[in-house]
Coordinates of C-alpha atoms in Angstrom, one line a residue:
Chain A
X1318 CA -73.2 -73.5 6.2
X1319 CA -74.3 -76.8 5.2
X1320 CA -72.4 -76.6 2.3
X1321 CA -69.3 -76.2 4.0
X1322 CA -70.2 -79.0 6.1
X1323 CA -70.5 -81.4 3.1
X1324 CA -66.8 -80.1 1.7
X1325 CA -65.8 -81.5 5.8
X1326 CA -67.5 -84.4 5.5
X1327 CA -65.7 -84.8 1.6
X1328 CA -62.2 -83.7 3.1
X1329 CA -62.6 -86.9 6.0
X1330 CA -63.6 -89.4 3.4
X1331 CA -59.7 -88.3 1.9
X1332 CA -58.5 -88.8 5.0
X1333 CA -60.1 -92.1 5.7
X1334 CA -59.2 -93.7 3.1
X1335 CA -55.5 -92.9 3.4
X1336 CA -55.3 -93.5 6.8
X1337 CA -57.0 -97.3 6.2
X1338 CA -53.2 -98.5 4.9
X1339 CA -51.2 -97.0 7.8
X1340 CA -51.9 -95.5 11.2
X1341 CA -55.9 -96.0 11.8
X1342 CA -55.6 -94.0 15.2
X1343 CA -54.3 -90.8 13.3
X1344 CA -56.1 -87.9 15.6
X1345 CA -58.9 -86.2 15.4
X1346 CA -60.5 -87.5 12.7
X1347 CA -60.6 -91.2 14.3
X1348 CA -63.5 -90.0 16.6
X1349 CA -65.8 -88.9 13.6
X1350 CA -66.1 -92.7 12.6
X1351 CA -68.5 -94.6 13.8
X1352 CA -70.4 -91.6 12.9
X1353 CA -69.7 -90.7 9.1
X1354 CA -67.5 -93.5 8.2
X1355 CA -69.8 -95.3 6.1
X1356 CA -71.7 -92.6 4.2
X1357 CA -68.2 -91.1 3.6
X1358 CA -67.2 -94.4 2.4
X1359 CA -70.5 -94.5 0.1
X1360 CA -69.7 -90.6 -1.0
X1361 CA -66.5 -91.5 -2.0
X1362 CA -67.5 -95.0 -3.9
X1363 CA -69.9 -92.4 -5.2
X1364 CA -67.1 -89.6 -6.6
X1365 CA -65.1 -92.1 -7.8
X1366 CA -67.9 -93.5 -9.9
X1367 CA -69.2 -90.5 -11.5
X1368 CA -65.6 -89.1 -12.0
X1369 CA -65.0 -92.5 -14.0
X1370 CA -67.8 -92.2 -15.7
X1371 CA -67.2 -88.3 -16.2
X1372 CA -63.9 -89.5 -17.6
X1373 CA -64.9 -92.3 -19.6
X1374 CA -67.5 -90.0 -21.2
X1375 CA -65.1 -87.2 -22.1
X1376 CA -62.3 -89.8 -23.6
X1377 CA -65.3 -91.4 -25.4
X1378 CA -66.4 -87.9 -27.0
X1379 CA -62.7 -86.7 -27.6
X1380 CA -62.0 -90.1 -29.4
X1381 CA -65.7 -89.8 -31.3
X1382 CA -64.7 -86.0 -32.2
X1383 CA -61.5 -87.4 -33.6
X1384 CA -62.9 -89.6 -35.9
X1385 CA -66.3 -87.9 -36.6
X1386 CA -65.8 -86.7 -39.7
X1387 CA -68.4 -84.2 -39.8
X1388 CA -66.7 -82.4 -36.7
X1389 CA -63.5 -81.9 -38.5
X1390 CA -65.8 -81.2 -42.1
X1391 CA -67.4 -77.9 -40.2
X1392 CA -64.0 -76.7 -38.9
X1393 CA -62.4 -77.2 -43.0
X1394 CA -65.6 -75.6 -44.2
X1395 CA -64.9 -71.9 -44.0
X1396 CA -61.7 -72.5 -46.0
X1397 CA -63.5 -73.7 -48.9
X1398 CA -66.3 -71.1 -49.2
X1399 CA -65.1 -70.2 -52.7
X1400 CA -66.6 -69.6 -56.1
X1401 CA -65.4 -70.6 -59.2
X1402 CA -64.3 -67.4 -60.9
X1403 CA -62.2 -66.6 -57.7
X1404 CA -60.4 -69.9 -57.7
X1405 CA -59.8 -69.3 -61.3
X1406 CA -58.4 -65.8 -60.9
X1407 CA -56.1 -66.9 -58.1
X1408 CA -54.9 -69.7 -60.5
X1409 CA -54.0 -67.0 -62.7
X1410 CA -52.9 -64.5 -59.9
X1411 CA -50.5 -66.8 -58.6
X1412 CA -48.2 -66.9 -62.0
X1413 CA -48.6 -62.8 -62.1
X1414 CA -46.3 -61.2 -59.4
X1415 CA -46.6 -57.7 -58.0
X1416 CA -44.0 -55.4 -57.2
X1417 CA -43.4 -55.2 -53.2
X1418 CA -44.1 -52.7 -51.1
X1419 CA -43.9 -52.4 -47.2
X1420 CA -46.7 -49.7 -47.3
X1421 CA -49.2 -51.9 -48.6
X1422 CA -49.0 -55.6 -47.8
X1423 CA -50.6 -57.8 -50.7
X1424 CA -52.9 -60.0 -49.7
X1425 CA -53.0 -63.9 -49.1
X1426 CA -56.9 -65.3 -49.0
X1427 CA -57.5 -68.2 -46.7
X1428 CA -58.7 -70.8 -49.0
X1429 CA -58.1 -74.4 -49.2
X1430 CA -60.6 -75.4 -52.2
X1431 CA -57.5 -74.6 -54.7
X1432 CA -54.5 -75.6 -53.3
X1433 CA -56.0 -79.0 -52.1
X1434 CA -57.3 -79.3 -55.9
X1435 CA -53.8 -78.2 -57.4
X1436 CA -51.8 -80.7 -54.9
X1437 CA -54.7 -83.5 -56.1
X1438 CA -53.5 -82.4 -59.6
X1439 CA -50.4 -82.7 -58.9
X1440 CA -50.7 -86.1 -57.3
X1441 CA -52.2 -87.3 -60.5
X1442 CA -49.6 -85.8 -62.8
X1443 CA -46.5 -87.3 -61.2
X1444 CA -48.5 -90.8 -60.6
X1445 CA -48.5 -90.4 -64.7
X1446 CA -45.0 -89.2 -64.4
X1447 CA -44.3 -92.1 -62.8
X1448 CA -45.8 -94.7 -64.5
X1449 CA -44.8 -93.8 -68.3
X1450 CA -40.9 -93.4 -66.5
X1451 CA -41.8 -97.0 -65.3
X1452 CA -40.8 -96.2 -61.6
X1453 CA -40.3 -98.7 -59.1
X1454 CA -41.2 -98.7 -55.3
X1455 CA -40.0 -101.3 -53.8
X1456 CA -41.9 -100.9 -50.7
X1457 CA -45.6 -99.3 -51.0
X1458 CA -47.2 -98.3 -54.0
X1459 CA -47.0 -95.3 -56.4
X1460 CA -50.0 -93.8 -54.9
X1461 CA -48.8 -93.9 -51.8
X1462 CA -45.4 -92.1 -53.1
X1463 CA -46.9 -89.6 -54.7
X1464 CA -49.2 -89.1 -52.4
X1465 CA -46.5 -88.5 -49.4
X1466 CA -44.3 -86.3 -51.5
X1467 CA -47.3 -84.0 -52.3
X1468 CA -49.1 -83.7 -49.2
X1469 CA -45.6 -84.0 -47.1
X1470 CA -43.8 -81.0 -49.6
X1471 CA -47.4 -78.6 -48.9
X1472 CA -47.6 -79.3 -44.8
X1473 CA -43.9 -79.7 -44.3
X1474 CA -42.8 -76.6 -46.0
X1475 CA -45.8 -74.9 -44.9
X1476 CA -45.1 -75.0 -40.8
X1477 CA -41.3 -75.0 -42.0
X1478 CA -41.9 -71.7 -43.2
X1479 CA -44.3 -70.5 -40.4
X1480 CA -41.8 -71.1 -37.8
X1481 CA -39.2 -69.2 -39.7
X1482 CA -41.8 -66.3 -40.5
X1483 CA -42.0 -66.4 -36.6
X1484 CA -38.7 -65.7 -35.8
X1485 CA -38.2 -63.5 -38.7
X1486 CA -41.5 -61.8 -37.8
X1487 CA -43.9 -62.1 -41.1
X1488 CA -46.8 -61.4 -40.8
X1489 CA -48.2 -64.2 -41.8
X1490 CA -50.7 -67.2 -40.6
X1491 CA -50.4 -71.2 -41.1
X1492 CA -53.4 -71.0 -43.4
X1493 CA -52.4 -68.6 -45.7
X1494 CA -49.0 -69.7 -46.3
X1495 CA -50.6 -73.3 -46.8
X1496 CA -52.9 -71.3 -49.5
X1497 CA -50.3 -69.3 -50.6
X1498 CA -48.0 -72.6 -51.0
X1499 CA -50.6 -74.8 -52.5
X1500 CA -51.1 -71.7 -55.2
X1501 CA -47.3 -72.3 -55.6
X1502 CA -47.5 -75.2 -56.7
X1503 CA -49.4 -74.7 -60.0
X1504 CA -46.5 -73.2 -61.6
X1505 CA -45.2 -77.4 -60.9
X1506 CA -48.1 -78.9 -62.1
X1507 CA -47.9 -76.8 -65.6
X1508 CA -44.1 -77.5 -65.5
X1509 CA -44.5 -81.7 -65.3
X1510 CA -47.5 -81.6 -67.5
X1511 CA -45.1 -80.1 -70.1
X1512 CA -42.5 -82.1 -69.1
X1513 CA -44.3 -85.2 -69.7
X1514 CA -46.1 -84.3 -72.6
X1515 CA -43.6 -82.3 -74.9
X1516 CA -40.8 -84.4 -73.6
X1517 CA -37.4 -84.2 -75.3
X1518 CA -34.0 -85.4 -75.1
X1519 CA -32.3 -82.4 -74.6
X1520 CA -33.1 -80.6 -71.2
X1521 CA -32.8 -77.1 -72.4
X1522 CA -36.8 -77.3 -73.2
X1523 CA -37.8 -78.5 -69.8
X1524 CA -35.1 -76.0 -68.0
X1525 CA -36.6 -73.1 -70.0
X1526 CA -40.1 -73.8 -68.8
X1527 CA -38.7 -74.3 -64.7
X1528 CA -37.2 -71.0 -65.6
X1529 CA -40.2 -69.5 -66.5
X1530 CA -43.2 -70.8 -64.5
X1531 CA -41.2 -71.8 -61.8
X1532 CA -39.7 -68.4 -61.6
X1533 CA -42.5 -66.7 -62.0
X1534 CA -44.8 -68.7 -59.1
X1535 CA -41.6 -67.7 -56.8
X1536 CA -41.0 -64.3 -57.3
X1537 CA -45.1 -64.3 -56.7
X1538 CA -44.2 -66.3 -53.5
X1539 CA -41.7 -63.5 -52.8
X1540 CA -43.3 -60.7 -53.4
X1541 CA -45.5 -61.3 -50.9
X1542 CA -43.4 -62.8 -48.5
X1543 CA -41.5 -59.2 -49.1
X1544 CA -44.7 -57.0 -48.8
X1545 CA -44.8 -59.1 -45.0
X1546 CA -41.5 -59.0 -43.4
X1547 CA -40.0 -55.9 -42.4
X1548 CA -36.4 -55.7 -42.0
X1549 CA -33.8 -56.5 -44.9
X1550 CA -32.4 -59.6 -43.2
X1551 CA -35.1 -61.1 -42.0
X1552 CA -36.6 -60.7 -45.9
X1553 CA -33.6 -62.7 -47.3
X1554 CA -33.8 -65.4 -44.8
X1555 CA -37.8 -65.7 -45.7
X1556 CA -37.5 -65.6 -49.0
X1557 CA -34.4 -67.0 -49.8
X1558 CA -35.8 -70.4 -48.2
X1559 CA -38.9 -70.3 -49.7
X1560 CA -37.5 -69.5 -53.0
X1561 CA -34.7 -72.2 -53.1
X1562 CA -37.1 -75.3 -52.0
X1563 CA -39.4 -74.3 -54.6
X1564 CA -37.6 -74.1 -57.0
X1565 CA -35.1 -77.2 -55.9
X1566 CA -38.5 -79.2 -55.1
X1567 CA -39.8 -78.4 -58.9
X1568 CA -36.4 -79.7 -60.4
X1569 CA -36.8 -82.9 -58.0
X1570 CA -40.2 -84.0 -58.6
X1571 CA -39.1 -83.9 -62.3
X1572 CA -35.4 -85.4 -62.3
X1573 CA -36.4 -88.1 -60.1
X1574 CA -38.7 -90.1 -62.3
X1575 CA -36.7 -88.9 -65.8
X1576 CA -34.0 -90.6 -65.5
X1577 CA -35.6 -93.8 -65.6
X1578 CA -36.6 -93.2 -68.7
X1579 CA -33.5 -92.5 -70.1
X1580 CA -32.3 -95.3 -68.9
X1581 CA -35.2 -97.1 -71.1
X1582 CA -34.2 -95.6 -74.1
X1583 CA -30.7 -96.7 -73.4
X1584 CA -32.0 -100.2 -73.0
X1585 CA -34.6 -100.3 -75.8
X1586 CA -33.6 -97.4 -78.1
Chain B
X288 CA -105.8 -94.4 -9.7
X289 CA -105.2 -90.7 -10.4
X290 CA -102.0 -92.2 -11.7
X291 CA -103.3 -94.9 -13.6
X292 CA -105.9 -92.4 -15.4
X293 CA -102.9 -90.3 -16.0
X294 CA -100.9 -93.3 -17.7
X295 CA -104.0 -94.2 -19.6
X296 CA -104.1 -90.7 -21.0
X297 CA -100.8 -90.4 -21.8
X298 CA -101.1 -93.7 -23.4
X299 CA -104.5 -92.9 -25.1
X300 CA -102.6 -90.1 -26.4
X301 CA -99.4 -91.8 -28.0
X302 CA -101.6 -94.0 -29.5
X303 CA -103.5 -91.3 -30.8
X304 CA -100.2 -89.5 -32.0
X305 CA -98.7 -92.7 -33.5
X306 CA -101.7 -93.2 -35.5
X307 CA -101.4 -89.5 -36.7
X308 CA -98.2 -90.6 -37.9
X309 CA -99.4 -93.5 -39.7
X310 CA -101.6 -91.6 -41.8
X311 CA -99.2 -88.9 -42.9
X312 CA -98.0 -89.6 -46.3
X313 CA -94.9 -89.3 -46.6
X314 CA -93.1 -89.7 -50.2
X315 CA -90.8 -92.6 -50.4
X316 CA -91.8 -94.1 -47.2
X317 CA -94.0 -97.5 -47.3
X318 CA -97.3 -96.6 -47.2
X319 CA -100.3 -98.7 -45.8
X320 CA -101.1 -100.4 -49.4
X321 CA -97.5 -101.4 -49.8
X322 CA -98.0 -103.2 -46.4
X323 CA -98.3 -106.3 -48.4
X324 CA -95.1 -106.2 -50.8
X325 CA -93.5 -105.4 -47.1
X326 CA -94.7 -109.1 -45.5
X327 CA -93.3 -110.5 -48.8
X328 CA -90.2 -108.7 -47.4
X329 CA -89.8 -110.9 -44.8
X330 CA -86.6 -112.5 -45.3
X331 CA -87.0 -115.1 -42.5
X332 CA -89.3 -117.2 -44.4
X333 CA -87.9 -117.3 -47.6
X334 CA -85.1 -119.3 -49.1
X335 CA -81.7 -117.6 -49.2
X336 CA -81.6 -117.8 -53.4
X337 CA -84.9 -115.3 -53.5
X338 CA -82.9 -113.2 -50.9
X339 CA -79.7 -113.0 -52.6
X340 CA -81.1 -112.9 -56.4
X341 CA -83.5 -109.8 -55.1
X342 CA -80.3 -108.0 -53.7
X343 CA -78.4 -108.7 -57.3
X344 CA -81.2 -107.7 -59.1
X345 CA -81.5 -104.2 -57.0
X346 CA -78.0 -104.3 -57.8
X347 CA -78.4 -104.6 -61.6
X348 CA -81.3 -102.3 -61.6
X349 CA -78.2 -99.8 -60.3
X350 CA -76.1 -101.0 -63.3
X351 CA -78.7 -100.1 -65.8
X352 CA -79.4 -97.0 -64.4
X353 CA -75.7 -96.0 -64.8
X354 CA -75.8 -97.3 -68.7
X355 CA -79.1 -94.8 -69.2
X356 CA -78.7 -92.2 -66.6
X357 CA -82.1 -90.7 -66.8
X358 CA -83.7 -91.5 -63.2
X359 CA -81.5 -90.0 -60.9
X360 CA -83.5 -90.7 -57.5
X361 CA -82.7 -94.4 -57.5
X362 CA -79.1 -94.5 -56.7
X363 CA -79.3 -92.1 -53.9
X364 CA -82.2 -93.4 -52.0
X365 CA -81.1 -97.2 -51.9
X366 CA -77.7 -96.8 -51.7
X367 CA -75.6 -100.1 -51.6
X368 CA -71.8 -100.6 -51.4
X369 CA -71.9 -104.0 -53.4
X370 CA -72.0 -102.7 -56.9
X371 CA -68.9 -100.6 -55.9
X372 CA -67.0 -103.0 -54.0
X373 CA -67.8 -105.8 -57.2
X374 CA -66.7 -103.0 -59.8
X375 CA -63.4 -102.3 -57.6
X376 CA -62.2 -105.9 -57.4
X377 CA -63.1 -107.0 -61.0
X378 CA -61.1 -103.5 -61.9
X379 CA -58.2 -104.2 -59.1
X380 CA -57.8 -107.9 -60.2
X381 CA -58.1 -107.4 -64.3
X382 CA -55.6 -104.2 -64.4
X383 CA -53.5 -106.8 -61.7
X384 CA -50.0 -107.3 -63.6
X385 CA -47.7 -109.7 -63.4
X386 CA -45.2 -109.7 -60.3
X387 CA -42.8 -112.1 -62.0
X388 CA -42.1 -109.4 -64.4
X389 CA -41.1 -106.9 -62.1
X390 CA -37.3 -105.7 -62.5
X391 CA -35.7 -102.5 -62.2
X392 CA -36.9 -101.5 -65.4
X393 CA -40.7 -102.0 -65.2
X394 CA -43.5 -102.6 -62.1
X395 CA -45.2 -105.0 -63.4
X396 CA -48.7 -103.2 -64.0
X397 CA -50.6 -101.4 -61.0
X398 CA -51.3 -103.4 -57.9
X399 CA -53.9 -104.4 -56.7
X400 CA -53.6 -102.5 -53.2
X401 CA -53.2 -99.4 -55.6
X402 CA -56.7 -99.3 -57.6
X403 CA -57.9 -100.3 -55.0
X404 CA -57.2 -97.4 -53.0
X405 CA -57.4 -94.9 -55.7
X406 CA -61.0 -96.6 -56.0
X407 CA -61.8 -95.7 -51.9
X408 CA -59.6 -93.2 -51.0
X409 CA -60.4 -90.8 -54.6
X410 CA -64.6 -91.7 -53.9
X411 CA -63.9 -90.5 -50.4
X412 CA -61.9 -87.4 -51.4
X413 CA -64.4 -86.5 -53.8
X414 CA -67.4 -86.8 -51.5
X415 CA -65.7 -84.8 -49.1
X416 CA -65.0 -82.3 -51.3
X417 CA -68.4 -82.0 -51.7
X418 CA -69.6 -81.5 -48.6
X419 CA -66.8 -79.3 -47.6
X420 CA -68.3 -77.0 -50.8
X421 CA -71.9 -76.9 -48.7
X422 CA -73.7 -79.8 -50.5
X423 CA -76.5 -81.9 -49.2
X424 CA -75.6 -86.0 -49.5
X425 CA -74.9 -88.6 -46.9
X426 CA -71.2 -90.0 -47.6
X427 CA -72.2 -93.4 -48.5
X428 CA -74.5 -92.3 -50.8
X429 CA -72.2 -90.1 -52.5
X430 CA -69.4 -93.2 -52.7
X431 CA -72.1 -95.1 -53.9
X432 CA -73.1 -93.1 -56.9
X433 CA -69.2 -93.0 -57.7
X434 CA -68.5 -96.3 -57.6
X435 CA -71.5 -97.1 -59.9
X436 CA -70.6 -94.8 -62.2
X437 CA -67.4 -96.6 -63.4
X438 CA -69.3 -99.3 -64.8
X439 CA -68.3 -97.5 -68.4
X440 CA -64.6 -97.5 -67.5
X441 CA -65.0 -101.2 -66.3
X442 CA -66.6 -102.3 -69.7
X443 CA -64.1 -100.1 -71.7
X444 CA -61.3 -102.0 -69.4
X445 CA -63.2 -105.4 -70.9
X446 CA -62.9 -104.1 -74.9
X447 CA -59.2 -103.2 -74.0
X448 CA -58.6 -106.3 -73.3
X449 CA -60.3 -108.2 -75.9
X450 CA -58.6 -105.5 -78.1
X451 CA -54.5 -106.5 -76.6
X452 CA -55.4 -110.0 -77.9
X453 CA -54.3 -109.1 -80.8
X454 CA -51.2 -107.4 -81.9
X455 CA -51.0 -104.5 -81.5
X456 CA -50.3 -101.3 -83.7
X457 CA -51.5 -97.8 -83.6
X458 CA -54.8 -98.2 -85.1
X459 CA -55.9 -100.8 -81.6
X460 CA -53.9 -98.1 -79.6
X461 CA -55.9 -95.2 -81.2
X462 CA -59.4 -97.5 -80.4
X463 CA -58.2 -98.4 -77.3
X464 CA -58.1 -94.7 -76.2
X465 CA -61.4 -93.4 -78.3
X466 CA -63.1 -96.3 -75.9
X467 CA -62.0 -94.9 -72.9
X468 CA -62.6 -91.7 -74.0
X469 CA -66.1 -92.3 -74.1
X470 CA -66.2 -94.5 -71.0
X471 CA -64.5 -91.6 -69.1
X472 CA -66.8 -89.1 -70.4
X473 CA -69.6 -91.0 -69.3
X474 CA -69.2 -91.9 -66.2
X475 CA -68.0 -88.2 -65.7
X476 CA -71.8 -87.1 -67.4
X477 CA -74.0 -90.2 -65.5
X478 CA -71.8 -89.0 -62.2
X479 CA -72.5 -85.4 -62.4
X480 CA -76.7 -85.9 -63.5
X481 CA -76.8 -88.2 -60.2
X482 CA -74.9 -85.7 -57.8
X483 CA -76.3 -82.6 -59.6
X484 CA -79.0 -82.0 -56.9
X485 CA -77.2 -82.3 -54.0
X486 CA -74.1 -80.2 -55.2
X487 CA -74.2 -77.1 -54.3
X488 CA -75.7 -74.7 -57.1
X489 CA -73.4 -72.1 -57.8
X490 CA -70.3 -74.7 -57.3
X491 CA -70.6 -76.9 -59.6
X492 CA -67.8 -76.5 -61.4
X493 CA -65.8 -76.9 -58.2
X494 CA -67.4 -80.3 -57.2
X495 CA -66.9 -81.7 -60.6
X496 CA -63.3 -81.0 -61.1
X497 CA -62.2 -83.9 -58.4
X498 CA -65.0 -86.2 -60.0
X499 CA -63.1 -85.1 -63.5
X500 CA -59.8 -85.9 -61.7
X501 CA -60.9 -88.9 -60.2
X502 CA -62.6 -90.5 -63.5
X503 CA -59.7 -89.6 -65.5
X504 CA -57.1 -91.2 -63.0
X505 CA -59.1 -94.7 -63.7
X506 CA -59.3 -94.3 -67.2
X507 CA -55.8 -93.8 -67.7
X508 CA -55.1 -96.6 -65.4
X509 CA -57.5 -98.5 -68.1
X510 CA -55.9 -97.6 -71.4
X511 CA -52.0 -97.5 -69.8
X512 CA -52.5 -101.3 -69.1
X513 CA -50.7 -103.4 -71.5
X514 CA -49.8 -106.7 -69.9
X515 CA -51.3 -109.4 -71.5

C-alpha cells in the first residue's frame, strides 16, 4: 500500500508542476498542497536529477562504446579466429569453382582475416598502379582513392547484394557475402599485379588474364550464389549482378589508371 | 572510541598491507635500492637540457636497439611515440615532391599528408590486426615498435638520395633497390623478433603478412622517389 501511495504522491508532483503555469485552483489536487507540495517539489527536483544524470551516463557510455576500440575489437574477433593453412586453402578455393547443386548448398565461412588482407593487398597494388601510371587527384591523396574504391567496392557491393539476396530469397548472411566478396577479390589482385608487372601494349595479354581469373573467381561467386537461391529467376537476377560488377569492377580498377600511361608513352615515347 | 579503535585497525592494517606491497618484488618495477636513481628522477629540480637530452637518449637507445635487434624487452616496456613521430616527418618531408611540378602528367612525388597517413593509419591497421588474431600488446606499444622499426627504410631513404645526386643509370637504380631491399627486410626481421611474443603462436604468419604489407608499402615509396 505504501507503495502505491508514493506512485500518488509521484502522479501530484506531475500535476503540480503543470498546473503552476495555468490554473493554480485546478480541483482536487489544490487541497493536498500545503501538505505535500514541497517534498513533491523536492521528489521531483529529485527525478529529474537522477534521470539527467541516468541520461548523461548512458550517452556518455554509448559515445565511450563507440569509440572504445576494444569494444568493437571483441565483436570483430570471432571473424578472425583463422589459421593459416585455412586462409591459404580458401585463397586457393576461391579460384576453383564447384558445380551447383540445390541439394547441397556449398558453404561460405564467416571470416574476415582474408578478405580484409586481400582488399589491404589490393589497396597496395593499385596505389602502385597508380603511381607508376602517374595518376592525379586533384582533391585528396592516392591513399585516400584507393582506399575508398576498395573498401567502398567490398561494403557497397556487399549490402547491395544482401538486399537483393533478400528479395530474391538466398540464403545468405551480410558476413558471408562480405567473406565471400573479399575472397572475390583475389582473382583482382592477381589480375593488376599481372597487369602491372607483365605490362604490354597490346591488351589481348591483360584481357586473357580478366578472362581467366576473373572468370574463374565469378563463376566461384556463382556457384555458390546458385547452390543458395532457389528459383530460376531469382538465380539470374543474383548472379547476373554479382557476376557483371565483378567483372565490370576488375576491367575498371585496371582501365582507369592505364590510360594514363599510354598517354605517357605518347608524350615521351 | 569503538569507532576510532576500529579506524585505527583498519588503518593499522592498510599500513600493514601497503608495506606487504612494498616488499614484493616485482620484476621491472623500481625496487627500494633503485629509490635513489628515482630522486635523481625528479625532473623539477633539474635544468630542462638534462631532461630533454635523457628523453633523446632513451630515444636513441631505441634507435640502436632497432639497428641490433637482439634485446627485445626494451621497446615494449618504455614505449614512446617520439622516435616514430621524428621518423614519420623526416620520411613525410624528404619523400615531399615538388608541387610546382605537378601537371596532368605527373603528381609531383607523394605528399606529405599521404606518408604520413600510410605511416599512422598502416601502424594502426597492423596493430589491430594483431589483436583481432588474439595477441597480447597494448596499441601504443605495438605502433611504437612499428614506427621504430623503419629506421632501416629511413636510412636507405638517406643513401637514395645521396645516390640521385648523381646521374642516374641502371647500375644506381639496381643499388638503389638492393638498399631498400635490405632496409625492407630488416625492419620486416627487427619488427617480427620485437612483436614475436606477443603475437599469437600459431598465427604468426597471419600477423606478419600486414607488417610485410606495411614495410613494403614504405619501401616502395622509398626507392619510387626520384625528384631531385
Amino acid at each position: 500500500m505504501e507503495v502505491i501511495a508514493d506512485d500518488e504522491s509521484d502522479y501530484e508532483a506531475d500535476f503540480n508542476s503543470q498546473s503552476l503555469g495555468g490554473n493554480i485552483d485546478s480541483g482536487p489536487h489544490h487541497m493536498n498542497d500545503p501538505e505535500r507540495g514541497q517534498p513533491a517539489t523536492d521528489l521531483k527536483g529529485q527525478v529529474t536529477q537522477q534521470v539527467t544524470s541516468m541520461m548523461w551516463q548512458e550517452g556518455s557510455e554509448r559515445a565511450k562504446k563507440a569509440f572504445n576500440i576494444y569494444a568493437n575489437i571483441d565483436i570483430l574477433r570471432p571473424y578472425f579466429d583463422v589459421e593459416p593453412h585455412e586462409v591459404r586453402s580458401r585463397l586457393i578455393q576461391s579460384l576453383i569453382p564447384a558445380f551447383p547443386s540445390a541439394a547441397a548448398t556449398q558453404v561460405v565461412p564467416r571470416e574476415l582475416y582474408g578478405p580484409t588482407m586481400v582488399v589491404f593487398t589490393l589497396i597496395a597494388l593499385l596505389l602502385f598502379q597508380m603511381k607508376t601510371s602517374g595518376h592525379v587527384v586533384q582533391e585528396g591523396t592516392l591513399m585516400g582513392t584507393a582506399f575508398g574504391i576498395c573498401f567502398g567496392y567490398w561494403f557497397g557491393i556487399a549490402s547491395i547484394m544482401w538486399v537483393l539476396a533478400y528479395v530474391c530469397n538466398t540464403r545468405i548472411s551480410m558476413m558471408q557475402l562480405l567473406s565471400l566478396l573479399g575472397y572475390g577479390l583475389f582473382s583482382h589482385c592477381i589480375v593488376l599485379f599481372l597487369g602491372t608487372v607483365w605490362h604490354s601494349s597490346s591488351h589481348a595479354s591483360f584481357y586473357m588474364i580478366w578472362a581467366v581469373f576473373g572468370g574463374l573467381s565469378t563463376v566461384k561467386m556463382v556457384s555458390v550464389l546458385t547452390s543458395r537461391t532457389i528459383g530460376r529467376t531469382q538465380r539470374l537476377i543474383v548472379c547476373g549482378t554479382l557476376a557483371f560488377i565483378h567483372l565490370v569492377f576488375l576491367l575498371y580498377l585496371h582501365f582507369a589508371y592505364h590510360r594514363i600511361v599510354e598517354g605517357q608513352r605518347f608524350v615521351n615515347p | 572510541m569503538a569507532d576510532v579503535e576500529a579506524n585505527r585497525q583498519y588503518g593499522e592494517w592498510d599500513m600493514n598491507e601497503v608495506e606487504l606491497e612494498g616488499d614484493i618484488s616485482v620484476p621491472g618495477a623500481p625496487s627500494a635500492i633503485e629509490n635513489e636513481d628515482d630522486q635523481q628522477f625528479n625532473t623539477l629540480d633539474e635544468p630542462v637540457k638534462d631532461t630533454i637530452m635523457r628523453d633523446a637518449r632513451a630515444v636513441g637507445k631505441k634507435f640502436l636497439h632497432v639497428l641490433y635487434p637482439k634485446e627485445s624487452r626494451s621497446l615494449l616496456r618504455e614505449w614512446d611515440l617520439w622516435g616514430p613521430l621524428v621518423l614519420c616527418v623526416f620520411l613525410a618531408m624528404m619523400l615531399q615532391g615538388s608541387t610546382e611540378t605537378a601537371n596532368d602528367l605527373n603528381d609531383g612525388g607523394p605528399q606529405f599528408a599521404e606518408v604520413f597517413v600510410i605511416y599512422w593509419v598502416g601502424a594502426a591497421i597492423v596493430t589491430m590486426n594483431t589483436k583481432l588474431l588474439g595477441g597480447s600488446i597494448s596499441f601504443f606499444q605495438s605502433i611504437c615498435v612499428l614506427g621504430y622499426c623503419v629506421l632501416p627504410l629511413a636510412i636507405a631513404l638517406i643513401v637514395c638520395r645521396i645516390i640521385l645526386v648523381s646521374e642516374q643509370n641502371s647500375v644506381l637504380f639496381a643499388i638503389r633497390c638492393v638498399v631498400t631491399l635490405i632496409a625492407f627486410g630488416w625492419s620486416t626481421f627487427a619488427s617480427t623478433a620485437f612483436l614475436a611474443e606477443s603475437q599469437p603462436p600459431r598465427r604468426k604468419g597471419l600477423a606478419v603478412y600486414p607488417i610485410f604489407l606495411f614495410y613494403f608499402i614504405i619501401s616502395w615509396l622509398v626507392v619510387s622517389h626520384t625528384h631531385h
